[in-house]
Short mmCIF file of C-alpha atoms and ligand atoms in Angstrom, two decimals:
data_model
loop_
_atom_site.label_atom_id
_atom_site.label_comp_id
_atom_site.label_asym_id
_atom_site.label_seq_id
_atom_site.Cartn_x
_atom_site.Cartn_y
_atom_site.Cartn_z
CA MET A 1 14.21 10.35 25.13
CA LYS A 2 13.34 13.96 24.29
CA ARG A 3 13.43 14.19 20.50
CA ILE A 4 11.96 11.97 17.91
CA GLY A 5 11.83 12.17 14.06
CA VAL A 6 9.14 11.08 11.60
CA LEU A 7 9.59 10.31 7.90
CA THR A 8 7.71 8.71 5.00
CA SER A 9 9.76 6.39 2.83
CA GLY A 10 9.37 4.23 -0.27
CA GLY A 11 6.13 4.26 -2.17
CA ASP A 12 3.53 6.84 -1.09
CA SER A 13 0.06 5.91 0.00
CA PRO A 14 -3.06 7.88 0.94
CA GLY A 15 -3.26 8.29 4.72
CA MET A 16 0.43 8.86 5.28
CA ASN A 17 -0.37 12.45 6.18
CA ALA A 18 -2.88 11.34 8.78
CA ALA A 19 -0.12 9.24 10.23
CA VAL A 20 2.38 12.08 10.29
CA ARG A 21 -0.23 14.32 12.00
CA ALA A 22 -0.85 11.68 14.64
CA VAL A 23 2.84 11.13 15.37
CA VAL A 24 3.51 14.90 15.60
CA ARG A 25 0.50 15.65 17.84
CA THR A 26 1.01 12.63 20.11
CA GLY A 27 4.67 13.49 20.50
CA VAL A 28 3.89 17.12 21.38
CA ALA A 29 1.12 16.06 23.79
CA LYS A 30 3.56 13.74 25.59
CA GLY A 31 6.20 16.48 25.91
CA LEU A 32 8.54 15.40 23.12
CA GLU A 33 10.09 17.58 20.45
CA VAL A 34 9.19 16.15 16.99
CA PHE A 35 11.23 16.62 13.86
CA GLY A 36 10.04 15.99 10.27
CA VAL A 37 12.55 14.34 7.92
CA ARG A 38 11.75 15.24 4.33
CA HIS A 39 12.36 12.98 1.37
CA GLY A 40 12.83 9.78 3.34
CA TYR A 41 16.33 8.46 3.93
CA GLN A 42 17.78 10.67 1.23
CA GLY A 43 16.62 13.75 3.19
CA MET A 44 18.04 12.21 6.37
CA ILE A 45 21.47 11.98 4.75
CA ASP A 46 21.14 15.47 3.36
CA GLY A 47 19.97 17.00 6.65
CA GLU A 48 16.47 17.92 5.50
CA ILE A 49 15.31 17.83 9.10
CA ALA A 50 13.12 20.47 10.72
CA PRO A 51 11.05 20.80 13.95
CA MET A 52 7.25 20.26 13.67
CA ASP A 53 4.69 21.61 16.05
CA ALA A 54 1.04 20.76 16.46
CA ARG A 55 -0.09 23.50 14.12
CA SER A 56 2.31 22.37 11.39
CA VAL A 57 0.09 19.37 10.69
CA SER A 58 -3.19 21.32 10.55
CA GLY A 59 -5.49 20.51 7.61
CA ILE A 60 -3.63 17.50 6.33
CA ILE A 61 -5.71 14.58 7.65
CA ASN A 62 -7.84 14.73 4.53
CA ARG A 63 -4.98 15.13 2.03
CA GLY A 64 -3.45 12.29 -0.03
CA GLY A 65 0.29 12.01 -0.68
CA THR A 66 2.76 13.02 1.95
CA ILE A 67 3.70 16.57 3.06
CA LEU A 68 7.10 15.22 4.05
CA HIS A 69 7.65 13.82 0.51
CA THR A 70 9.12 10.46 0.02
CA ALA A 71 12.07 8.96 -1.86
CA ARG A 72 13.97 5.85 -2.70
CA CYS A 73 17.61 6.23 -1.61
CA MET A 74 20.41 3.99 -2.90
CA ALA A 75 23.01 5.60 -0.59
CA PHE A 76 21.13 4.39 2.51
CA MET A 77 21.53 0.79 1.33
CA GLU A 78 25.29 1.16 2.11
CA ALA A 79 26.72 1.34 5.65
CA GLU A 80 28.48 4.61 4.63
CA GLY A 81 25.24 6.30 3.81
CA ARG A 82 23.80 5.25 7.10
CA VAL A 83 26.79 6.74 8.97
CA ARG A 84 25.98 10.11 7.36
CA ALA A 85 22.25 9.68 8.17
CA ALA A 86 23.08 8.88 11.84
CA GLU A 87 25.38 11.86 12.06
CA GLN A 88 22.54 14.16 10.95
CA LEU A 89 20.15 12.62 13.50
CA ALA A 90 22.79 13.09 16.26
CA ARG A 91 23.29 16.70 15.22
CA HIS A 92 19.55 17.30 15.92
CA GLY A 93 19.57 15.17 19.06
CA ILE A 94 17.07 12.69 17.62
CA GLU A 95 17.06 9.34 19.44
CA GLY A 96 13.94 7.71 18.05
CA LEU A 97 12.28 7.43 14.64
CA VAL A 98 8.87 6.61 13.27
CA VAL A 99 9.28 5.27 9.81
CA ILE A 100 6.10 5.21 7.64
CA GLY A 101 6.71 2.89 4.69
CA GLY A 102 6.99 -0.62 3.52
CA ASP A 103 9.34 -3.53 4.27
CA GLY A 104 12.19 -2.01 2.35
CA SER A 105 12.06 1.00 4.58
CA TYR A 106 12.04 -1.30 7.63
CA ARG A 107 15.22 -3.02 6.53
CA GLY A 108 16.83 0.34 6.46
CA ALA A 109 15.43 1.14 9.90
CA GLU A 110 16.70 -2.15 11.29
CA ALA A 111 20.21 -1.49 10.01
CA LEU A 112 20.19 2.04 11.35
CA HIS A 113 19.30 0.72 14.79
CA ALA A 114 21.81 -2.19 14.69
CA GLU A 115 24.68 0.09 13.59
CA HIS A 116 23.93 3.37 15.35
CA GLY A 117 21.40 2.58 18.14
CA VAL A 118 18.62 4.79 16.77
CA ARG A 119 15.29 3.41 18.04
CA CYS A 120 12.84 2.81 15.22
CA ILE A 121 9.17 1.98 15.05
CA GLY A 122 7.50 1.24 11.66
CA LEU A 123 4.04 2.10 10.37
CA PRO A 124 2.76 0.17 7.37
CA GLY A 125 2.12 2.61 4.56
CA THR A 126 1.40 0.90 1.24
CA ILE A 127 -1.66 0.46 -0.93
CA ASP A 128 -0.77 -3.17 -1.56
CA ASN A 129 -1.83 -4.55 1.93
CA ASP A 130 0.85 -7.23 1.68
CA ILE A 131 2.93 -6.42 4.76
CA GLY A 132 3.11 -9.27 7.34
CA GLY A 133 2.06 -8.43 10.88
CA THR A 134 -0.99 -6.36 10.13
CA GLN A 135 -4.40 -7.06 8.63
CA TYR A 136 -4.51 -3.65 7.01
CA THR A 137 -1.96 -1.17 5.77
CA ILE A 138 -2.49 2.60 5.50
CA GLY A 139 -3.73 3.49 2.05
CA PHE A 140 -5.12 0.09 0.97
CA ASP A 141 -8.75 1.00 1.69
CA THR A 142 -8.48 4.22 -0.25
CA ALA A 143 -6.83 2.57 -3.23
CA LEU A 144 -9.44 -0.25 -3.21
CA ASN A 145 -12.31 2.26 -3.23
CA ILE A 146 -10.78 4.07 -6.17
CA ALA A 147 -10.38 0.80 -8.03
CA MET A 148 -13.95 -0.17 -7.24
CA GLU A 149 -15.22 3.20 -8.48
CA ALA A 150 -13.29 2.72 -11.67
CA VAL A 151 -14.91 -0.65 -12.19
CA ASP A 152 -18.35 0.83 -11.61
CA ARG A 153 -17.76 3.52 -14.19
CA ILE A 154 -16.42 1.08 -16.73
CA ARG A 155 -19.44 -1.18 -16.10
CA ASP A 156 -21.73 1.62 -17.30
CA THR A 157 -20.01 1.88 -20.70
CA ALA A 158 -19.43 -1.91 -20.94
CA ASP A 159 -23.16 -2.42 -20.31
CA SER A 160 -24.18 0.17 -22.88
CA HIS A 161 -22.05 -1.47 -25.65
CA ASP A 162 -22.37 -5.15 -24.47
CA ARG A 163 -18.66 -5.20 -24.18
CA LEU A 164 -15.86 -7.07 -22.58
CA PHE A 165 -13.38 -4.92 -20.58
CA PHE A 166 -10.04 -5.80 -19.08
CA VAL A 167 -9.32 -3.57 -16.11
CA GLU A 168 -5.79 -3.44 -14.72
CA VAL A 169 -5.41 -2.38 -11.08
CA MET A 170 -2.22 -1.93 -8.96
CA GLY A 171 -0.50 -4.82 -7.22
CA ARG A 172 2.86 -5.84 -8.55
CA HIS A 173 3.33 -8.65 -6.10
CA SER A 174 -0.05 -8.82 -4.52
CA GLY A 175 -3.60 -9.38 -5.74
CA PHE A 176 -5.24 -7.77 -2.68
CA ILE A 177 -6.69 -4.76 -4.52
CA ALA A 178 -7.74 -6.95 -7.56
CA ILE A 179 -9.63 -9.55 -5.53
CA MET A 180 -11.34 -7.11 -3.33
CA ALA A 181 -12.28 -4.83 -6.27
CA SER A 182 -13.63 -7.89 -8.13
CA ILE A 183 -16.03 -8.71 -5.26
CA ALA A 184 -16.99 -5.12 -4.61
CA GLY A 185 -17.42 -4.27 -8.32
CA GLY A 186 -19.03 -7.56 -9.29
CA ALA A 187 -16.41 -8.50 -11.89
CA GLU A 188 -16.80 -11.62 -14.04
CA GLU A 189 -13.24 -12.78 -13.63
CA VAL A 190 -10.10 -11.78 -11.70
CA LEU A 191 -6.45 -12.54 -12.32
CA VAL A 192 -3.98 -12.30 -9.40
CA PRO A 193 -0.31 -13.19 -8.96
CA GLU A 194 -1.18 -15.56 -6.19
CA GLU A 195 -3.00 -17.94 -8.52
CA GLN A 196 -1.80 -19.65 -11.75
CA CYS A 197 -4.45 -19.27 -14.42
CA ASP A 198 -4.02 -19.99 -18.11
CA VAL A 199 -5.73 -18.10 -20.91
CA ALA A 200 -7.82 -21.13 -21.95
CA THR A 201 -9.37 -21.10 -18.47
CA ILE A 202 -10.20 -17.39 -18.70
CA VAL A 203 -11.78 -17.94 -22.12
CA ALA A 204 -13.85 -20.83 -20.83
CA ARG A 205 -15.14 -18.80 -17.91
CA LEU A 206 -16.04 -15.90 -20.17
CA GLN A 207 -17.87 -18.25 -22.59
CA LEU A 208 -19.77 -19.75 -19.68
CA ALA A 209 -20.78 -16.29 -18.45
CA LYS A 210 -21.91 -15.37 -21.94
CA SER A 211 -24.00 -18.54 -22.16
CA ARG A 212 -25.69 -17.59 -18.97
CA GLY A 213 -26.97 -14.40 -20.54
CA LYS A 214 -24.25 -11.90 -19.55
CA THR A 215 -23.85 -9.16 -22.14
CA SER A 216 -21.14 -6.99 -20.52
CA MET A 217 -18.17 -8.54 -18.77
CA ILE A 218 -15.33 -7.21 -16.71
CA VAL A 219 -11.98 -9.01 -16.04
CA ILE A 220 -9.83 -7.44 -13.34
CA ILE A 221 -6.12 -8.01 -13.61
CA ALA A 222 -3.51 -7.20 -10.97
CA GLU A 223 -0.59 -5.60 -12.70
CA GLY A 224 1.75 -8.32 -11.44
CA ASP A 225 -0.17 -11.28 -12.83
CA GLU A 226 2.07 -13.85 -14.60
CA GLN A 227 -0.05 -13.62 -17.76
CA GLY A 228 1.27 -10.12 -18.25
CA ASN A 229 -0.53 -6.76 -18.25
CA ALA A 230 -4.18 -6.20 -19.29
CA PHE A 231 -3.20 -5.40 -22.89
CA SER A 232 -1.33 -8.72 -23.35
CA VAL A 233 -4.15 -10.69 -21.65
CA ALA A 234 -6.73 -9.02 -23.93
CA LYS A 235 -4.59 -9.88 -26.94
CA LYS A 236 -4.17 -13.54 -25.92
CA VAL A 237 -7.92 -13.91 -25.27
CA ALA A 238 -8.72 -12.35 -28.69
CA GLU A 239 -6.32 -14.76 -30.39
CA MET A 240 -7.97 -17.77 -28.73
CA SER A 241 -11.62 -16.88 -28.87
CA GLU A 242 -14.59 -14.99 -30.27
CA PHE A 243 -13.88 -12.12 -27.81
CA LYS A 244 -12.06 -10.01 -30.33
CA ASP A 245 -13.50 -6.52 -29.69
CA SER A 246 -12.62 -5.94 -26.08
CA ARG A 247 -11.34 -2.81 -24.43
CA VAL A 248 -8.58 -2.30 -21.91
CA SER A 249 -8.47 0.25 -19.12
CA VAL A 250 -5.49 0.76 -16.76
CA VAL A 251 -6.52 2.51 -13.52
CA GLY A 252 -2.87 3.30 -12.68
CA HIS A 253 -1.49 5.90 -10.37
CA MET A 254 -4.75 7.53 -9.48
CA GLN A 255 -5.14 4.63 -7.08
CA ARG A 256 -2.41 6.18 -4.97
CA GLY A 257 -3.81 9.64 -4.79
CA GLY A 258 -6.74 11.53 -3.45
CA SER A 259 -8.38 12.04 -0.11
CA PRO A 260 -7.97 9.00 2.15
CA THR A 261 -11.15 7.09 3.28
CA ALA A 262 -12.38 7.34 6.83
CA PHE A 263 -11.01 3.84 7.38
CA ASP A 264 -7.45 4.88 6.40
CA ARG A 265 -7.56 8.12 8.39
CA ILE A 266 -8.68 6.33 11.55
CA LEU A 267 -6.14 3.47 10.98
CA ALA A 268 -3.35 5.97 10.42
CA SER A 269 -4.33 8.02 13.47
CA ARG A 270 -4.47 5.04 15.74
CA MET A 271 -1.21 3.65 14.47
CA GLY A 272 0.56 7.08 14.83
CA VAL A 273 -0.49 7.31 18.47
CA ARG A 274 0.61 3.75 19.19
CA ALA A 275 4.04 4.27 17.52
CA VAL A 276 4.90 7.23 19.70
CA GLU A 277 3.74 5.48 22.82
CA ALA A 278 5.89 2.48 21.86
CA LEU A 279 9.00 4.68 21.44
CA ILE A 280 8.36 6.26 24.85
CA ASP A 281 8.02 2.79 26.34
CA GLY A 282 11.46 1.98 25.02
CA ALA A 283 10.44 -0.27 22.10
CA THR A 284 12.49 -0.56 18.94
CA GLY A 285 12.50 -2.75 15.84
CA MET A 286 8.74 -3.14 15.93
CA MET A 287 5.95 -2.24 13.51
CA VAL A 288 2.50 -1.21 14.56
CA GLY A 289 -0.19 -3.39 13.06
CA ILE A 290 -3.87 -3.93 13.46
CA GLU A 291 -5.20 -7.41 14.40
CA ASN A 292 -8.81 -7.93 15.32
CA GLN A 293 -9.45 -4.27 15.72
CA GLU A 294 -6.55 -3.87 18.20
CA MET A 295 -3.19 -2.08 17.74
CA VAL A 296 -0.41 -4.58 18.06
CA LEU A 297 3.41 -4.46 17.84
CA ASN A 298 5.21 -7.04 15.66
CA PRO A 299 8.94 -7.34 14.97
CA LEU A 300 9.94 -5.47 11.80
CA SER A 301 11.54 -8.65 10.56
CA SER A 302 8.14 -10.34 10.48
CA THR A 303 7.21 -7.99 7.63
CA TRP A 304 9.79 -9.42 5.23
CA GLU A 305 9.80 -12.92 6.64
CA LYS A 306 6.10 -13.37 5.88
CA LYS A 307 4.00 -11.41 3.40
CA SER A 308 0.34 -10.89 4.20
CA GLN A 309 -1.91 -12.91 1.84
CA PHE A 310 -5.58 -12.66 1.20
CA SER A 311 -7.73 -15.64 2.02
CA PRO A 312 -8.17 -18.00 -0.94
CA ASP A 313 -11.87 -18.08 -0.01
CA LEU A 314 -12.18 -14.67 -1.60
CA LEU A 315 -11.46 -16.14 -4.99
CA ARG A 316 -14.25 -18.62 -4.43
CA VAL A 317 -16.66 -15.91 -3.38
CA SER A 318 -15.78 -13.67 -6.30
CA ARG A 319 -16.28 -16.50 -8.87
CA LEU A 320 -19.44 -17.87 -7.16
CA LEU A 321 -21.11 -14.47 -7.31
CA ALA A 322 -20.02 -13.84 -10.92
CA THR A 323 -22.33 -16.62 -12.11
P1 ADP B 401 9.09 0.36 0.66
O1 ADP B 401 9.54 0.85 1.99
O2 ADP B 401 7.83 0.94 0.19
O3 ADP B 401 9.14 -1.18 0.62
P2 ADP B 401 11.63 0.41 -0.86
O4 ADP B 401 11.76 -1.05 -0.92
O5 ADP B 401 11.89 1.21 -2.12
O6 ADP B 401 10.14 0.85 -0.45
O7 ADP B 401 12.57 0.97 0.29
C1 ADP B 401 12.63 2.36 0.63
C2 ADP B 401 14.03 2.70 1.02
O8 ADP B 401 14.47 1.96 2.08
C3 ADP B 401 15.10 2.37 -0.09
O9 ADP B 401 15.15 3.38 -1.11
C4 ADP B 401 16.34 2.35 0.70
O10 ADP B 401 16.80 3.67 0.96
C5 ADP B 401 15.90 1.75 2.06
N1 ADP B 401 16.16 0.32 2.03
C6 ADP B 401 15.49 -0.65 1.39
N2 ADP B 401 16.04 -1.88 1.63
C7 ADP B 401 17.10 -1.65 2.44
C8 ADP B 401 18.20 -2.51 2.96
N3 ADP B 401 18.17 -3.81 2.77
N4 ADP B 401 19.11 -1.91 3.74
C9 ADP B 401 19.07 -0.56 3.94
N5 ADP B 401 18.17 0.27 3.46
C10 ADP B 401 17.20 -0.28 2.72
#
């Protein structure tokens, strides 16, 4: 194998650039030619493919987003779209790919390999940390730190006014950011999609906290909680209790941007190195993960067969320390 490609696909996450840099520089150091594919699978179909050298990834390890841009691509879901993508790769002589993205992107990679023999290695790039086969995904630590900082800032104003705040953080299908931010930010209550929780229970917990002398209170809500978004939870709590004058804050997309933390840069760098080495060793259909500090390879299929879940003990810790 002489030529490999690298792309970022699906949702962006901070640290993707560090991963691209690691893939390009490792490839160059090992004597490969590395091509960057812009705009994910859409760019692959459209032929947005260009060579990258070691200098082309200078000064990006500290930058959020992805210099390769990312996209969602309906055409790639169809066999016909993947034929066009494979033709473009063949035109450039690319035999192996590093796909930085989530489990949707891996399904695409698996299909590309099955139908056209392109070797693919995945790197987990998502802020949600819910991909099976790795303890951490690239971008989670950065997003968590932004959520925590938001909680800290809101605590200041909540304290000053003796107020109740509902803070919504990202996590459509996963409460990883919410539970970790609740512990790190000392929130009084946390709502996650992994746990059923009715409004009466939330109200009872807030009343208990108040009776213990708490004057300001913060409830963190993962955007995917079954009770709805932070605005609807605040409304339901107001209807059922004396907590009628609360405020709502949605942290939103700022959790996806900004300079990645040291943890994410190092994780992305190690994963990028391992991905290229795996391709050179002849691996395909695998994702690089981290388990017990070590880089490991797990089948791409493990990422959609089993989601990564946080330990339920974290909920116990969060609530115990909120007393
Ligand atoms: P993520 O990779 O972050 O999970 P998506 O689920 O949006 O993001 O997937 C990214 C892209 O991967 C999609 O836009 C599509 O082009 C491709 N993809 C997703 N699922 C499949 C599939 N089952 N078969 C082929 N391609 C897929």
